[in-house]
PDB file of C-alpha atoms in Angstrom:
ATOM      1  CA  MET A   1      -0.307   0.059  -0.023  1.00 65.00           C
ATOM      2  CA  LYS A   2       2.588   2.929   0.824  1.00 62.00           C
ATOM      3  CA  ARG A   3       4.308   1.459  -2.518  1.00 68.00           C
ATOM      4  CA  LEU A   4       1.502   2.355  -4.439  1.00 61.00           C
ATOM      5  CA  ALA A   5       0.534   6.034  -2.313  1.00 59.00           C
ATOM      6  CA  ALA A   6       4.258   6.316  -3.429  1.00 58.00           C
ATOM      7  CA  SER A   7       3.901   5.281  -7.040  1.00 61.00           C
ATOM      8  CA  VAL A   8       1.134   7.795  -7.181  1.00 56.00           C
ATOM      9  CA  ILE A   9       2.424  10.251  -5.890  1.00 62.00           C
ATOM     10  CA  ALA A  10       5.508  10.176  -8.019  1.00 58.00           C
ATOM     11  CA  VAL A  11       3.108  10.044 -11.178  1.00 53.00           C
ATOM     12  CA  LEU A  12       1.247  12.777 -10.008  1.00 52.00           C
ATOM     13  CA  LEU A  13       4.925  15.027  -9.530  1.00 54.00           C
ATOM     14  CA  CYS A  14       5.796  14.233 -12.667  1.00 54.00           C
ATOM     15  CA  GLY A  15       3.543  14.919 -14.619  1.00 54.00           C
ATOM     16  CA  CYS A  16       3.164  18.207 -12.881  1.00 51.00           C
ATOM     17  CA  SER A  17       6.814  19.339 -13.683  1.00 55.00           C
ATOM     18  CA  GLY A  18       5.948  20.837 -16.813  1.00 55.00           C
ATOM     19  CA  VAL A  19       3.114  22.905 -15.900  1.00 53.00           C
ATOM     20  CA  GLN A  20       3.842  26.661 -15.642  1.00 54.00           C
ATOM     21  CA  PHE A  21       1.688  29.493 -13.784  1.00 49.00           C
ATOM     22  CA  ASN A  22       2.393  33.107 -15.636  1.00 56.00           C
ATOM     23  CA  THR A  23       1.099  36.024 -12.958  1.00 56.00           C
ATOM     24  CA  ASN A  24       1.912  39.470 -12.327  1.00 55.00           C
ATOM     25  CA  TRP A  25       2.572  38.766  -9.037  1.00 50.00           C
ATOM     26  CA  GLY A  26       6.534  37.576  -9.420  1.00 52.00           C
ATOM     27  CA  SER A  27       6.851  41.737 -10.962  1.00 48.00           C
ATOM     28  CA  TYR A  28       5.091  43.132  -7.681  1.00 46.00           C
ATOM     29  CA  ALA A  29       7.409  40.863  -5.944  1.00 45.00           C
ATOM     30  CA  ASP A  30      10.663  41.650  -7.603  1.00 50.00           C
ATOM     31  CA  SER A  31      10.348  45.233  -7.411  1.00 50.00           C
ATOM     32  CA  ARG A  32       9.039  45.071  -3.951  1.00 50.00           C
ATOM     33  CA  VAL A  33      12.502  42.717  -2.739  1.00 54.00           C
ATOM     34  CA  LYS A  34      14.781  45.214  -5.204  1.00 53.00           C
ATOM     35  CA  ALA A  35      13.376  48.231  -3.243  1.00 59.00           C
ATOM     36  CA  ALA A  36      13.560  46.753   0.106  1.00 73.00           C
ATOM     37  CA  SER A  37      17.115  45.996  -0.998  1.00 85.00           C
ATOM     38  CA  VAL A  38      18.147  49.722  -0.620  1.00 94.00           C
ATOM     39  CA  ARG A  39      17.981  52.324   2.274  1.00 94.00           C
ATOM     40  CA  GLU A  40      17.287  56.060   2.727  1.00 95.00           C
ATOM     41  CA  TYR A  41      20.115  58.251   4.726  1.00 95.00           C
ATOM     42  CA  SER A  42      20.175  61.936   5.567  1.00 95.00           C
ATOM     43  CA  MET A  43      23.203  63.486   4.281  1.00 94.00           C
ATOM     44  CA  GLU A  44      24.715  63.359   7.003  1.00 94.00           C
ATOM     45  CA  GLU A  45      24.544  59.005   7.405  1.00 92.00           C
ATOM     46  CA  ILE A  46      25.867  58.966   4.036  1.00 94.00           C
ATOM     47  CA  ASP A  47      29.198  61.076   4.791  1.00 92.00           C
ATOM     48  CA  ARG A  48      29.756  58.136   7.404  1.00 92.00           C
ATOM     49  CA  TYR A  49      30.287  55.741   4.961  1.00 91.00           C
ATOM     50  CA  ASN A  50      33.248  55.864   2.170  1.00 90.00           C
ATOM     51  CA  ALA A  51      29.511  55.322  -0.115  1.00 94.00           C
ATOM     52  CA  THR A  52      30.145  56.380  -4.236  1.00 95.00           C
ATOM     53  CA  SER A  53      27.620  58.510  -5.985  1.00 96.00           C
ATOM     54  CA  LEU A  54      26.123  57.385  -8.576  1.00 97.00           C
ATOM     55  CA  GLY A  55      23.646  60.293  -9.844  1.00 96.00           C
ATOM     56  CA  LEU A  56      20.378  61.749  -9.716  1.00 97.00           C
ATOM     57  CA  VAL A  57      17.173  59.832  -9.618  1.00 97.00           C
ATOM     58  CA  GLU A  58      13.792  61.166 -10.359  1.00 97.00           C
ATOM     59  CA  ALA A  59      10.212  59.735  -9.990  1.00 96.00           C
ATOM     60  CA  SER A  60       7.213  61.724  -9.799  1.00 95.00           C
ATOM     61  CA  HIS A  61       2.936  61.161 -10.429  1.00 95.00           C
ATOM     62  CA  CYS A  62       0.578  62.930 -12.488  1.00 94.00           C
ATOM     63  CA  GLN A  63      -3.020  61.879 -10.907  1.00 94.00           C
ATOM     64  CA  GLN A  64      -5.334  62.399 -14.275  1.00 92.00           C
ATOM     65  CA  LYS A  65      -8.574  62.152 -13.384  1.00 91.00           C
ATOM     66  CA  PRO A  66     -10.362  61.911  -9.839  1.00 89.00           C
ATOM     67  CA  GLY A  67     -10.572  58.772  -8.740  1.00 89.00           C
ATOM     68  CA  GLU A  68      -6.960  57.565  -9.885  1.00 90.00           C
ATOM     69  CA  ARG A  69      -4.512  56.910  -7.305  1.00 88.00           C
ATOM     70  CA  GLU A  70      -3.309  60.086  -6.179  1.00 87.00           C
ATOM     71  CA  PRO A  71      -0.031  60.816  -6.075  1.00 89.00           C
ATOM     72  CA  SER A  72       1.617  59.576  -2.277  1.00 92.00           C
ATOM     73  CA  ARG A  73       5.250  60.286  -0.767  1.00 94.00           C
ATOM     74  CA  HIS A  74       5.648  56.830   0.137  1.00 94.00           C
ATOM     75  CA  ALA A  75       5.187  55.386  -4.025  1.00 94.00           C
ATOM     76  CA  LEU A  76       7.511  57.684  -4.967  1.00 96.00           C
ATOM     77  CA  VAL A  77      10.364  57.007  -2.596  1.00 96.00           C
ATOM     78  CA  ASN A  78       9.607  53.011  -3.802  1.00 95.00           C
ATOM     79  CA  ASP A  79      10.347  54.424  -7.431  1.00 95.00           C
ATOM     80  CA  LEU A  80      13.728  56.332  -6.636  1.00 96.00           C
ATOM     81  CA  LYS A  81      14.711  52.967  -4.834  1.00 96.00           C
ATOM     82  CA  LEU A  82      14.327  50.540  -7.944  1.00 95.00           C
ATOM     83  CA  ARG A  83      16.020  53.132  -9.294  1.00 96.00           C
ATOM     84  CA  ALA A  84      19.041  53.123  -7.698  1.00 96.00           C
ATOM     85  CA  GLN A  85      18.579  49.280  -7.248  1.00 95.00           C
ATOM     86  CA  ARG A  86      19.035  49.375 -11.293  1.00 95.00           C
ATOM     87  CA  LEU A  87      22.106  51.998 -10.874  1.00 95.00           C
ATOM     88  CA  GLY A  88      23.940  49.447  -8.762  1.00 95.00           C
ATOM     89  CA  GLY A  89      22.860  51.150  -5.488  1.00 95.00           C
ATOM     90  CA  ASN A  90      22.025  50.179  -2.264  1.00 95.00           C
ATOM     91  CA  GLY A  91      21.483  53.779  -0.697  1.00 95.00           C
ATOM     92  CA  LEU A  92      19.633  56.802  -1.660  1.00 96.00           C
ATOM     93  CA  VAL A  93      19.410  60.376   0.119  1.00 97.00           C
ATOM     94  CA  ILE A  94      16.163  62.382  -0.856  1.00 97.00           C
ATOM     95  CA  GLU A  95      16.596  65.629  -1.363  1.00 96.00           C
ATOM     96  CA  ALA A  96      13.488  66.812  -2.771  1.00 96.00           C
ATOM     97  CA  CYS A  97       9.791  65.614  -2.663  1.00 95.00           C
ATOM     98  CA  GLY A  98       7.134  67.975  -2.973  1.00 93.00           C
ATOM     99  CA  LYS A  99       3.724  68.497  -5.506  1.00 92.00           C
ATOM    100  CA  GLY A 100       3.451  71.001  -7.465  1.00 89.00           C
ATOM    101  CA  ALA A 101       1.074  71.370 -11.018  1.00 86.00           C
ATOM    102  CA  ALA A 102       1.518  69.610 -14.187  1.00 87.00           C
ATOM    103  CA  ALA A 103      -0.732  70.538 -17.237  1.00 88.00           C
ATOM    104  CA  ALA A 104      -3.276  67.647 -17.402  1.00 91.00           C
ATOM    105  CA  CYS A 105      -2.819  66.633 -13.457  1.00 92.00           C
ATOM    106  CA  GLU A 106      -5.451  67.049 -10.912  1.00 92.00           C
ATOM    107  CA  ARG A 107      -2.172  66.786  -8.801  1.00 93.00           C
ATOM    108  CA  TYR A 108       1.451  65.944  -9.318  1.00 95.00           C
ATOM    109  CA  MET A 109       4.127  65.159  -6.882  1.00 96.00           C
ATOM    110  CA  GLU A 110       8.139  64.234  -8.154  1.00 96.00           C
ATOM    111  CA  CYS A 111      10.673  63.477  -5.357  1.00 97.00           C
ATOM    112  CA  ARG A 112      14.128  63.717  -6.761  1.00 98.00           C
ATOM    113  CA  ALA A 113      17.206  61.822  -4.590  1.00 98.00           C
ATOM    114  CA  ILE A 114      21.169  60.544  -5.256  1.00 98.00           C
ATOM    115  CA  ALA A 115      21.708  57.080  -5.878  1.00 97.00           C
ATOM    116  CA  TYR A 116      24.678  55.388  -3.454  1.00 97.00           C
ATOM    117  CA  ALA A 117      26.851  52.821  -3.589  1.00 95.00           C
ATOM    118  CA  VAL A 118      27.293  51.964   0.424  1.00 94.00           C
ATOM    119  CA  PRO A 119      29.891  49.624   1.541  1.00 91.00           C
ATOM    120  CA  GLU A 120      28.502  46.876   3.305  1.00 76.00           C
ATOM    121  CA  ARG A 121      28.209  46.944   7.048  1.00 56.00           C
ATOM    122  CA  LYS A 122      29.061  43.639   9.158  1.00 48.00           C
ATOM    123  CA  GLY A 123      26.698  43.656  12.269  1.00 44.00           C
ATOM    124  CA  SER A 124      24.168  46.351  11.783  1.00 48.00           C
ATOM    125  CA  GLN A 125      21.697  47.600   9.402  1.00 48.00           C
TER     126      GLN A 125
END
């Protein structure tokens, strides 16, 4: 009986080996993991490390119609973190984040930051 159960399980597992599930969950999770690998620093903090500046990164969001997702600092900072990570960075110093006016936008927000490659620190986070 145990052999039969093991055989049935083996056949089921082999039969499902080619099955693939395609969703957008992977890209969402991937972007969340990448953004989490970038830490936000103040200018004073970044000066304590032998960090290398990788350049300016910018993100903006335009709410074109009422009912659409409103711009938020949190979402824009996550976008900045993804852009910093794509440049090879693991650190970010926010220079400015604010609301503004733009043609065809109900609400508009933009953020600017400097991406950094910060040497790994052992023992603390």
